[in-house]
XYZ file of C-alpha atoms in Angstrom:
738
model
C 32.847 -11.215 15.016
C 32.835 -14.977 15.304
C 34.807 -17.278 12.861
C 33.524 -20.679 12.145
C 34.496 -23.329 9.517
C 31.449 -24.275 7.257
C 32.116 -27.032 4.674
C 35.783 -26.245 4.704
C 35.092 -22.562 4.205
C 35.975 -19.836 6.830
C 33.056 -17.625 7.664
C 32.894 -14.630 9.898
C 29.519 -13.663 11.318
C 28.463 -11.427 14.121
C 28.086 -12.861 17.632
C 24.586 -14.285 18.204
C 24.176 -15.327 14.576
C 23.029 -18.829 13.812
C 24.492 -21.430 11.586
C 21.855 -20.549 8.929
C 23.042 -16.899 8.892
C 26.522 -18.142 8.365
C 25.486 -20.379 5.549
C 23.622 -17.510 3.907
C 26.784 -15.390 4.012
C 28.876 -18.079 2.634
C 26.349 -18.754 -0.121
C 25.664 -22.195 0.944
C 22.019 -23.355 0.778
C 20.624 -25.449 3.712
C 17.210 -27.046 2.933
C 14.478 -25.646 5.296
C 10.769 -25.052 5.634
C 9.903 -23.302 8.909
C 12.864 -20.809 8.723
C 12.157 -17.391 7.157
C 14.463 -14.452 7.467
C 11.787 -12.033 8.480
C 10.213 -14.275 11.283
C 11.293 -15.586 14.659
C 12.957 -19.075 14.864
C 10.585 -22.096 15.335
C 12.941 -24.921 14.440
C 9.920 -27.289 14.206
C 10.404 -28.622 10.716
C 13.901 -29.898 11.340
C 14.766 -29.964 7.694
C 17.904 -27.856 8.323
C 19.704 -30.428 10.460
C 23.468 -30.260 9.870
C 26.467 -32.058 11.373
C 28.333 -29.972 13.921
C 31.564 -31.396 15.128
C 31.624 -32.612 18.865
C 27.681 -32.378 18.864
C 26.108 -35.754 19.559
C 23.522 -35.470 16.835
C 22.541 -33.349 14.013
C 21.467 -29.885 14.966
C 19.045 -27.468 13.309
C 20.907 -24.778 11.564
C 18.308 -22.161 12.069
C 18.468 -22.298 15.810
C 22.097 -23.157 16.663
C 24.165 -20.168 17.566
C 27.531 -20.022 16.303
C 30.622 -20.262 18.545
C 34.313 -19.547 17.896
C 35.992 -22.339 16.025
C 32.858 -24.250 15.267
C 33.218 -26.717 12.380
C 29.914 -27.337 10.529
C 29.183 -29.854 7.779
C 25.917 -29.290 5.831
C 26.490 -31.791 3.034
C 28.323 -34.838 4.529
C 26.745 -38.135 4.853
C 25.462 -37.602 8.403
C 23.712 -34.371 7.461
C 22.250 -35.636 4.291
C 21.013 -38.795 6.003
C 19.249 -36.625 8.802
C 17.700 -34.402 6.195
C 16.451 -37.425 4.180
C 14.989 -38.835 7.274
C 13.062 -35.576 7.976
C 11.784 -35.504 4.438
C 10.434 -39.047 4.740
C 8.615 -38.085 7.855
C 7.104 -34.888 6.216
C 5.893 -36.968 3.225
C 4.103 -39.674 5.376
C 0.854 -37.656 5.277
C 1.287 -35.316 2.580
C -1.141 -35.841 -0.325
C 0.102 -36.961 -3.737
C -1.887 -34.244 -5.554
C 1.118 -32.189 -7.195
C -0.467 -32.295 -10.708
C -3.543 -30.368 -9.372
C -1.886 -28.306 -6.735
C -1.855 -24.541 -7.285
C 1.581 -24.450 -5.676
C 2.940 -26.925 -8.431
C 5.986 -25.538 -10.068
C 6.782 -23.082 -7.182
C 6.500 -25.430 -4.150
C 9.391 -25.601 -1.781
C 8.370 -29.166 -0.538
C 8.165 -30.361 -4.195
C 11.640 -28.980 -4.995
C 13.236 -30.413 -1.943
C 11.628 -33.792 -2.276
C 13.414 -34.207 -5.643
C 16.781 -34.056 -3.756
C 16.040 -35.451 -0.414
C 12.952 -37.701 -1.040
C 12.744 -41.316 -1.835
C 11.133 -42.895 -4.927
C 8.791 -44.904 -2.751
C 7.279 -44.738 0.740
C 7.699 -47.416 3.539
C 4.273 -46.318 4.955
C 1.111 -47.968 3.868
C -1.354 -46.468 6.365
C -3.954 -44.036 5.056
C -2.989 -40.416 4.950
C -4.648 -38.105 7.332
C -7.522 -35.711 6.075
C -8.145 -32.082 7.360
C -11.511 -30.557 7.165
C -11.992 -27.804 4.696
C -12.115 -24.290 6.332
C -13.482 -20.907 5.035
C -11.462 -18.048 6.322
C -12.582 -15.226 3.961
C -12.634 -14.245 0.403
C -8.843 -13.917 -0.238
C -6.958 -16.917 1.331
C -8.022 -20.406 0.730
C -7.591 -23.265 3.184
C -9.416 -25.766 0.948
C -6.353 -28.184 1.075
C -4.972 -28.146 4.533
C -4.184 -31.834 4.325
C -0.912 -30.464 2.627
C 0.153 -28.453 5.702
C 3.500 -29.483 7.262
C 2.983 -27.497 10.411
C 5.875 -25.010 9.760
C 3.891 -22.387 11.451
C 5.068 -19.576 9.149
C 1.627 -18.266 8.739
C 1.021 -18.246 12.614
C 4.210 -16.340 13.248
C 3.549 -13.982 10.398
C 0.283 -12.933 11.871
C 1.766 -12.457 15.485
C 4.960 -10.675 14.301
C 4.295 -8.827 11.112
C 0.596 -8.303 10.684
C 0.300 -7.808 14.475
C -2.858 -9.955 14.724
C -2.668 -13.760 15.659
C -5.613 -14.974 13.524
C -4.289 -18.350 12.826
C -2.955 -20.797 15.428
C -2.222 -24.650 15.846
C -4.757 -26.669 17.726
C -4.501 -30.209 19.089
C -1.408 -32.164 19.115
C 0.489 -34.844 16.992
C -1.356 -36.173 13.934
C -4.525 -34.162 15.068
C -2.682 -30.892 14.955
C -4.242 -28.333 12.618
C -3.740 -24.678 11.607
C -6.958 -22.863 11.971
C -8.576 -19.733 13.172
C -10.244 -19.297 16.531
C -13.769 -20.836 16.635
C -14.265 -20.527 12.848
C -13.534 -16.748 12.499
C -12.262 -15.193 9.183
C -8.857 -13.840 8.526
C -9.284 -10.083 8.259
C -5.753 -8.699 8.284
C -4.901 -6.195 5.548
C -1.723 -8.187 4.988
C -3.228 -11.599 4.902
C -2.172 -12.443 1.383
C 1.499 -12.672 2.331
C 0.641 -15.858 4.201
C 0.108 -17.417 0.724
C 3.662 -16.373 -0.242
C 5.387 -17.675 2.720
C 3.606 -21.055 2.764
C 6.179 -23.467 1.701
C 3.468 -25.887 0.426
C -0.007 -25.664 -1.213
C -1.857 -25.379 2.014
C -2.590 -21.735 1.790
C -3.412 -20.514 -1.712
C -5.016 -17.445 -3.326
C -8.849 -17.693 -3.717
C -9.130 -15.357 -6.719
C -6.186 -17.081 -8.483
C -7.166 -20.834 -7.739
C -7.055 -22.970 -10.866
C -6.808 -20.039 -13.183
C -3.206 -20.811 -14.586
C -0.068 -22.780 -13.886
C 2.992 -20.800 -12.629
C 5.078 -21.880 -15.633
C 2.600 -20.263 -18.061
C 2.887 -16.979 -16.579
C 5.339 -14.079 -17.658
C 6.722 -12.120 -14.810
C 7.089 -8.226 -15.099
C 8.038 -5.666 -12.705
C 5.816 -2.727 -11.673
C 5.000 -0.399 -8.847
C 1.835 -0.316 -6.663
C -0.625 2.431 -7.737
C -2.457 2.689 -4.358
C -1.008 4.053 -1.122
C 2.111 6.095 -0.860
C 4.549 3.148 -0.015
C 5.250 2.591 -3.665
C 5.322 -1.236 -3.123
C 7.474 -2.980 -5.756
C 5.529 -5.688 -7.550
C 5.845 -8.618 -9.850
C 2.781 -8.742 -12.200
C 2.231 -12.133 -13.750
C 0.559 -12.160 -17.177
C -0.914 -14.852 -19.423
C -2.305 -14.108 -22.844
C -2.236 -10.353 -22.244
C -4.180 -10.663 -19.084
C -3.047 -9.887 -15.494
C -3.552 -13.145 -13.599
C -1.687 -12.735 -10.382
C 0.462 -9.986 -8.467
C 3.248 -10.744 -6.096
C 5.726 -8.715 -4.082
C 9.116 -7.740 -5.485
C 11.652 -7.649 -2.677
C 12.972 -4.178 -2.013
C 14.327 -3.740 1.551
C 14.141 0.026 1.380
C 10.599 0.108 0.447
C 8.239 -2.825 1.006
C 10.742 -5.466 2.193
C 9.187 -8.818 0.870
C 5.547 -7.791 1.642
C 2.659 -6.174 0.064
C -0.794 -5.247 1.232
C -3.840 -7.044 0.266
C -5.055 -4.085 -1.919
C -1.782 -4.178 -3.850
C -2.162 -7.967 -4.351
C -5.828 -8.530 -5.284
C -6.888 -5.215 -6.858
C -5.754 -6.715 -10.206
C -9.406 -8.335 -10.457
C -10.738 -4.949 -11.574
C -8.559 -4.908 -14.722
C -10.536 -7.793 -16.179
C -13.997 -6.832 -14.759
C -17.046 -5.849 -16.722
C -16.536 -2.402 -15.429
C -13.644 -1.728 -17.849
C -14.261 1.019 -20.292
C -13.305 -0.423 -23.663
C -14.093 2.341 -26.180
C -14.708 6.087 -26.157
C -18.352 7.160 -25.512
C -20.390 10.333 -26.029
C -23.825 10.963 -24.383
C -26.397 11.895 -26.944
C -29.952 12.551 -25.917
C -29.174 10.866 -22.602
C -28.000 7.727 -24.362
C -24.361 6.526 -24.367
C -23.023 5.727 -27.878
C -19.497 4.256 -28.740
C -17.439 6.310 -31.091
C -14.026 6.296 -32.386
C -11.019 8.424 -30.726
C -10.782 11.000 -33.402
C -14.579 11.746 -32.970
C -14.480 11.769 -29.291
C -11.347 13.900 -29.062
C -12.591 16.618 -31.667
C -15.742 16.636 -29.645
C -13.977 17.513 -26.387
C -11.623 19.921 -28.103
C -14.443 21.743 -29.864
C -16.273 21.925 -26.599
C -13.447 23.327 -24.683
C -12.824 25.980 -27.364
C -16.477 27.065 -27.281
C -16.678 27.216 -23.558
C -13.451 29.190 -23.571
C -14.786 31.640 -26.020
C -18.091 31.996 -24.189
C -16.931 32.100 -20.639
C -13.285 32.530 -20.513
C -10.394 30.103 -19.692
C -10.935 30.366 -15.980
C -14.294 28.551 -16.489
C -12.269 25.351 -17.366
C -10.635 23.052 -14.919
C -9.059 19.609 -14.251
C -9.562 17.414 -11.277
C -6.704 14.999 -11.213
C -6.350 11.688 -9.176
C -3.187 11.400 -7.114
C -3.101 7.798 -8.191
C -2.218 8.929 -11.742
C 1.262 8.783 -13.015
C 3.760 11.753 -12.766
C 3.655 12.040 -16.625
C -0.175 12.197 -16.641
C -0.400 14.839 -14.052
C 2.203 17.104 -15.588
C 0.546 16.959 -18.906
C -3.057 17.508 -17.318
C -1.423 20.768 -15.804
C 0.235 21.781 -18.932
C -2.973 21.329 -20.963
C -5.194 23.395 -18.750
C -2.528 26.208 -18.192
C -1.985 26.152 -22.126
C -5.718 27.161 -22.322
C -5.129 30.085 -19.997
C -6.467 28.487 -16.841
C -4.775 27.659 -13.485
C -7.776 25.504 -12.364
C -6.017 22.062 -11.644
C -5.973 20.183 -8.358
C -5.398 16.601 -7.078
C -6.555 17.442 -3.463
C -10.149 16.296 -3.820
C -10.493 15.188 -0.062
C -8.756 18.385 1.351
C -10.479 21.077 3.298
C -7.525 23.410 3.769
C -5.912 24.714 0.614
C -3.159 27.064 2.062
C -0.396 27.929 -0.359
C 2.924 26.227 0.312
C 6.166 26.154 -1.717
C 7.931 22.999 -0.501
C 6.660 19.488 -1.003
C 4.854 17.741 1.791
C 6.358 14.310 2.279
C 7.317 11.730 4.744
C 10.271 13.624 6.070
C 12.522 10.503 6.270
C 13.131 7.174 4.632
C 10.569 4.512 4.780
C 13.281 2.037 6.115
C 13.844 4.423 8.953
C 10.288 3.865 10.361
C 11.497 0.347 11.630
C 14.062 1.935 14.015
C 12.110 4.912 15.605
C 12.120 5.049 19.127
C 9.349 7.681 19.643
C 6.500 8.312 17.516
C 3.564 10.686 17.531
C 0.762 9.807 14.974
C -1.763 12.475 14.332
C -4.950 11.899 12.471
C -4.309 8.324 11.037
C -5.978 5.096 11.284
C -2.424 3.851 10.670
C -3.055 0.111 10.088
C -5.801 0.626 7.481
C -4.468 3.858 5.861
C -0.905 2.640 5.394
C -0.603 -1.208 6.053
C 3.111 -1.384 5.185
C 4.078 1.662 7.181
C 2.218 0.358 10.142
C 4.200 -3.055 10.022
C 7.423 -1.053 9.892
C 6.271 0.839 12.982
C 5.256 -2.287 14.572
C 8.805 -3.516 14.166
C 9.944 -0.364 15.946
C 7.558 -1.180 18.779
C 8.951 -4.741 19.014
C 12.337 -3.134 19.542
C 11.139 -1.156 22.386
C 9.818 2.009 20.612
C 6.910 4.091 21.953
C 3.858 5.054 19.711
C 1.687 7.916 20.749
C -1.589 8.923 19.073
C -3.778 11.832 18.662
C -6.835 10.633 17.039
C -10.637 10.263 16.905
C -12.800 7.503 18.294
C -15.041 8.018 15.370
C -12.873 6.681 12.689
C -14.470 4.802 9.789
C -14.175 1.588 11.728
C -12.414 0.308 14.969
C -9.759 2.870 15.423
C -8.438 0.949 18.405
C -7.311 -1.934 16.206
C -3.830 -0.648 15.706
C -2.414 -4.173 16.188
C 0.326 -2.790 18.320
C 0.382 -1.247 21.736
C 0.017 2.468 22.277
C 2.087 4.237 24.841
C -0.304 7.120 25.139
C -3.337 8.153 23.259
C -5.527 11.312 23.114
C -8.801 10.419 21.894
C -10.804 13.474 20.651
C -13.213 14.469 17.939
C -11.354 15.658 14.884
C -12.504 19.259 15.616
C -10.342 19.168 18.745
C -7.129 17.758 17.259
C -5.453 21.229 17.163
C -6.107 21.826 20.726
C -4.817 18.402 21.688
C -1.688 19.067 19.768
C -1.387 22.540 21.341
C -1.641 20.830 24.701
C 1.293 18.604 23.829
C 3.256 21.700 22.720
C 2.363 23.373 25.879
C 3.563 20.465 27.934
C 6.892 20.438 26.128
C 7.292 24.140 26.682
C 6.647 23.619 30.419
C 9.187 20.822 30.578
C 11.840 22.843 28.800
C 10.979 26.145 30.584
C 10.190 28.068 27.294
C 7.210 29.968 26.033
C 4.413 27.877 24.654
C 3.185 28.527 20.969
C -0.380 29.122 22.227
C -1.905 29.255 25.652
C -3.973 26.194 26.776
C -4.864 24.481 29.953
C -2.959 21.279 30.988
C -5.545 20.414 33.656
C -7.468 17.003 33.771
C -6.973 13.772 32.091
C -6.081 15.356 28.654
C -3.339 17.357 30.291
C -1.872 14.408 31.986
C -1.766 12.394 28.768
C -0.269 15.401 26.993
C 2.497 15.651 29.410
C 3.164 11.900 28.822
C 3.283 12.360 25.163
C 5.595 15.304 25.728
C 7.897 13.340 28.001
C 8.025 10.503 25.425
C 8.948 12.936 22.536
C 11.634 14.661 24.628
C 13.288 11.339 25.476
C 14.785 8.927 22.938
C 17.012 9.672 19.880
C 15.198 8.503 16.767
C 11.755 10.061 16.723
C 9.029 11.367 14.402
C 5.834 13.136 14.309
C 3.704 11.695 11.463
C 0.650 13.525 10.112
C -2.026 11.099 8.690
C -4.493 11.367 5.881
C -7.121 12.830 8.223
C -4.697 15.561 9.360
C -3.739 16.378 5.673
C -7.465 16.730 4.835
C -8.401 18.571 7.994
C -9.811 22.067 7.783
C -7.419 23.144 10.270
C -4.484 21.325 8.444
C -2.292 24.436 8.507
C -2.677 24.792 12.241
C -1.803 21.177 12.798
C 1.298 21.396 10.675
C 2.448 24.532 12.330
C 2.126 23.026 15.744
C 3.754 19.761 14.722
C 6.557 21.746 13.128
C 7.185 23.659 16.613
C 7.062 20.346 18.363
C 9.519 18.718 16.001
C 11.949 21.647 16.339
C 11.779 21.584 20.165
C 12.180 17.721 20.426
C 14.511 17.057 17.697
C 12.024 14.915 15.916
C 11.533 14.428 12.261
C 8.261 15.405 10.880
C 6.348 14.332 7.687
C 3.063 13.434 6.095
C 2.162 9.853 5.713
C 0.630 10.930 2.238
C -2.579 9.342 1.028
C -1.931 8.167 -2.506
C 0.715 6.585 -4.646
C 1.482 9.930 -6.232
C 0.512 12.500 -3.648
C 4.198 13.593 -3.570
C 4.517 13.336 -7.332
C 1.399 15.508 -7.951
C 3.085 18.370 -5.910
C 6.244 17.837 -8.041
C 4.211 17.932 -11.200
C 2.362 21.027 -10.230
C -1.003 19.534 -10.191
C -2.530 22.382 -8.066
C -3.056 26.001 -8.614
C 0.020 28.272 -8.581
C -1.832 31.524 -7.969
C -5.365 32.650 -8.682
C -6.610 29.305 -9.870
C -9.608 27.584 -8.224
C -8.823 24.735 -5.758
C -10.573 21.319 -5.775
C -13.292 22.488 -3.365
C -14.114 25.597 -5.514
C -14.206 23.487 -8.676
C -16.471 21.048 -7.132
C -18.762 23.709 -5.958
C -20.196 24.555 -9.299
C -17.781 27.325 -10.413
C -16.793 25.607 -13.759
C -18.359 25.240 -17.044
C -16.139 22.440 -18.269
C -14.618 19.821 -16.065
C -12.140 17.139 -16.922
C -12.129 14.385 -14.300
C -8.849 12.600 -14.708
C -8.977 9.087 -13.049
C -11.355 10.063 -10.097
C -14.978 9.691 -9.240
C -16.264 12.785 -7.130
C -19.002 10.425 -5.566
C -16.163 8.420 -3.812
C -13.037 10.619 -4.002
C -14.069 14.087 -2.782
C -14.491 15.688 0.585
C -18.216 16.065 0.251
C -19.871 13.676 -2.192
C -23.345 15.013 -2.183
C -22.305 18.595 -2.605
C -19.663 17.661 -5.257
C -22.240 15.930 -7.381
C -24.539 18.818 -7.177
C -21.681 21.168 -8.326
C -20.428 18.967 -11.187
C -24.001 18.753 -12.478
C -23.882 22.467 -12.972
C -21.277 22.232 -15.565
C -21.943 22.494 -19.363
C -19.533 19.669 -20.225
C -17.928 17.033 -17.980
C -15.276 14.732 -19.582
C -14.243 11.577 -17.603
C -10.896 10.032 -18.418
C -10.872 6.753 -16.658
C -10.096 3.006 -17.197
C -13.607 2.238 -16.038
C -17.221 3.179 -16.676
C -17.223 5.942 -14.063
C -19.292 9.094 -13.500
C -21.783 8.067 -16.314
C -24.811 9.801 -14.645
C -23.313 13.303 -15.169
C -20.442 12.990 -17.670
C -20.910 13.852 -21.423
C -17.807 12.071 -22.657
C -15.937 8.940 -21.553
C -12.393 8.370 -22.609
C -10.892 4.957 -21.809
C -7.319 5.615 -20.406
C -4.988 2.806 -19.335
C -4.587 1.637 -15.734
C -0.972 1.235 -14.414
C -0.584 -2.154 -16.005
C -1.134 -0.778 -19.544
C 0.966 2.287 -19.556
C 4.514 3.317 -18.701
C 4.817 6.001 -16.123
C 6.321 7.062 -12.769
C 5.159 7.217 -9.111
C 6.786 9.226 -6.364
C 6.193 7.565 -2.954
C 6.085 9.181 0.537
C 9.865 9.356 0.891
C 10.437 11.044 -2.449
C 11.602 8.044 -4.342
C 11.013 8.091 -7.922
C 9.895 4.665 -9.460
C 9.345 4.336 -13.122
C 7.615 1.325 -14.669
C 6.846 -0.172 -17.976
C 3.471 -1.476 -19.218
C 3.137 -5.061 -18.499
C 0.238 -5.694 -20.931
C -1.036 -4.243 -24.039
C -4.055 -1.710 -23.618
C -7.367 -3.460 -23.432
C -9.718 -2.695 -26.368
C -9.419 0.807 -27.472
C -7.887 1.990 -24.254
C -4.955 4.288 -24.556
C -2.360 5.675 -22.147
C -3.548 8.743 -20.325
C -0.430 10.824 -21.249
C -1.029 9.988 -25.017
C -4.594 11.121 -24.675
C -3.649 14.386 -23.093
C -0.915 14.858 -25.677
C -3.293 14.343 -28.771
C -6.018 16.544 -27.105
C -3.462 19.408 -26.568
C -2.447 19.060 -30.337
C -6.236 19.263 -31.478
C -6.469 22.379 -29.134
C -3.287 23.706 -31.006
C -1.335 24.209 -27.863
C 2.400 24.531 -28.319
C 4.990 22.207 -26.363
C 3.277 18.839 -26.616
C 5.468 17.158 -29.125
C 6.238 14.188 -26.903
C 7.071 10.775 -28.443
C 7.393 8.735 -25.216
C 6.498 8.847 -21.464
C 10.291 9.257 -20.793
C 10.169 12.576 -22.907
C 7.466 13.959 -20.621
C 9.357 12.878 -17.541
C 12.507 14.698 -18.645
C 10.561 17.979 -18.794
C 9.578 17.819 -15.183
C 11.794 19.815 -13.000
C 13.484 17.704 -10.118
C 12.345 14.367 -11.729
C 15.659 13.391 -13.029
C 17.083 11.594 -10.008
C 16.122 8.490 -7.939
C 15.012 10.762 -5.251
C 13.461 14.218 -5.419
C 16.205 16.846 -4.617
C 16.302 17.958 -0.950
C 15.667 21.464 -1.925
C 12.395 20.564 -3.484
C 11.367 18.393 -0.541
C 12.527 21.020 2.105
C 14.833 20.579 5.117
C 14.098 20.980 8.747
C 10.550 21.862 9.261
C 8.043 20.430 6.822
C 6.864 22.440 3.751
C 6.671 26.206 4.376
C 4.360 26.589 7.437
C 6.366 27.161 10.596
C 5.397 28.587 13.854
C 7.513 31.231 15.738
C 6.395 31.156 19.364
C 4.088 32.566 20.270
C 2.174 33.282 17.004
C -0.832 30.897 16.729
C -3.942 32.578 17.836
C -6.301 30.660 20.042
C -8.946 30.955 17.389
C -6.853 28.426 15.287
C -7.706 25.895 18.002
C -11.458 26.368 17.428
C -13.835 23.574 16.738
C -13.590 22.490 13.060
C -16.930 22.650 11.280
C -16.339 19.512 9.206
C -15.076 15.921 9.741
C -12.065 15.280 7.627
C -12.687 13.038 4.582
C -10.709 9.773 4.834
C -10.994 6.978 2.279
C -11.439 3.484 3.838
C -8.874 0.809 2.998
C -10.797 -0.682 0.107
C -12.502 2.469 -1.233
C -9.272 4.427 -1.792
C -9.215 4.364 -5.598
C -11.182 3.180 -8.546
C -9.249 -0.167 -8.776
C -9.784 -1.436 -5.380
C -13.468 -0.331 -5.483
C -13.983 -2.817 -8.423
C -12.024 -5.733 -6.975
C -14.747 -8.450 -6.183
C -12.709 -10.201 -3.630
C -11.519 -7.063 -1.790
C -15.146 -5.858 -1.643
C -16.332 -9.092 0.068
C -13.862 -8.627 2.931
C -15.140 -7.506 6.404
C -13.264 -4.046 6.047
C -14.972 -3.399 2.750
C -18.480 -4.439 4.047
C -18.180 -1.998 6.902
C -16.946 0.785 4.756
C -19.889 0.264 2.354
C -22.268 1.594 4.981
C -20.132 4.677 5.285
C -20.309 5.280 1.477
C -24.080 5.008 1.538
C -24.307 7.265 4.543
C -22.118 9.941 2.869
C -24.091 9.859 -0.476
C -27.528 10.044 1.300
C -26.372 12.807 3.698
C -28.365 16.004 3.310
C -25.889 17.767 5.646
C -22.932 18.871 3.573
C -20.741 19.366 6.606
C -21.306 15.878 7.816
C -19.971 14.120 4.543
C -17.237 11.665 4.834
C -15.601 10.267 1.717
C -15.466 6.606 1.717
């Protein structure tokens, strides 16, 4: 530790720290623009100049390392004069448009100008103008004349997003932040550039001129999209969500969120919102009151149960639903005498397992891994915030290995991080590729391999390299992606991954697809015994289907086959915030999205995060858990006397702590599928008959699919072609869920 004196206060900081770090520890604020705790040091704004004794001139606090006995003054006349001088230069070309600037009220430059600026300028020359640039549908560069060249956005792209999409061209007063030859910014984390811009140069296109920051109420929430469980600040005006920003949580999302977390709120106020219950009569949709709709559903379920038995009724639930909704959906269908409930709409392997499939480690630990093997994931697009964590690990010297397909939805090579080794193979050969890695580990350790495979040729060489990587290092993990979880040979992949993890001392886990994939398992939203799984229910084996928060045309493993199967049911009830499934549903019940209902999500690491509604329900929309409770009461099912969502949560085993109990998550090998060498038959490595269904980044759930700005992005436009191809496919085995 090094001790320095800062404004008369003794401060101890680790060797290698800067004066800025010491000031943060001491609770002393030093004005700055280019410095950001998550980015490298640029020291180009010079706003953080401080007086250091024995130094010939003021020094930048962000770039000056501490030394034993250093004496620093941050608020004496010399420091203040230097900081005011820098502010005067920064304001020479900055436009005087604060009254109309979207950043007004939360602008760092505006705040510091009050303390360090002058009431008038000595410069009479015309201010410089910068040409307007269009870099895509999410981030606006309409007012780049405000830019002070702090380069935070440039460094963010390089160091966090992994893609240098912005850079500084020219020099002096001609310097500009721009993209290369007019290209767009397509990073899935691009919205964070808006947050870190200290002025109003980069602003949100969807939010521009829609509200002033002081008009907005700020409320905490949790992202309903991928399994990170990113913490959010939802900003509301007149009971309408206007903007979504990150809430800092170092253990989960740090200070970042993905673009789908940030911009999906557009769907909440879209024309696609379902505002009132509707019943189809004679092929025509008619709005009705809740009592009529629920009685219609209850009577229909009773009649179908009487005519065809309880096993003809099933619930297909979305893993983006809350823990409470999933628990009540399971309780309702089981109360009717059926075990037909499943959240695994995109899965192809439905093997029974007792323990919960989860990440197998904390999210924060991803940043410090030394060795990683990712199987079946387009990591950057499937889990943007996990990808940036692993990108941090690579920057620290970690090695990332991959077993993946070159037939991903789009550009599987664009991981935005270097890969140490990669086996590129069709999804049908992933089990064989993983077996080759296992065989290489067995050869290296002189033990029996779990299955006999050849290690000849290029594939064998790469397998040996991956094996050597996993055997080395201390902190290591095998991560199974969405495609691996949805794979028809998912059990074989898991068994082999478990064997490799045991032999190499690596952690093992599923990246998990949705906000509540882990929670759905905790809530029991899948068959316990003889119940039908999602594929069987979508294959036309039900007479009554309740679709809770999902759309089989987009959310199932085989859209064309699923639509054909659903059409065979006598009654289809859709519970959704949106006008969904209208072509084949008989009843539409408007349930609240995550912003209009209390609930709980369980992220990939098993962290339970409860949240409150941030706005009142729109129109006649009602929270999903309340709809299920009332429907159960109309069906005269016992045990549904819940008054609040908290009452429901209290009934879920294992949901009474911040994290799911370790015995539920499972220790050592993941879930219950292990492999005792040599057990796996060579037939388990055979070619898979189907391609695993993987949702593209902006087709993951009903909210992102209805966000106008997200659907205008390059990623979404490419994925749209995949959706159309899947829906039009006449070959069921070729379907890919978009």
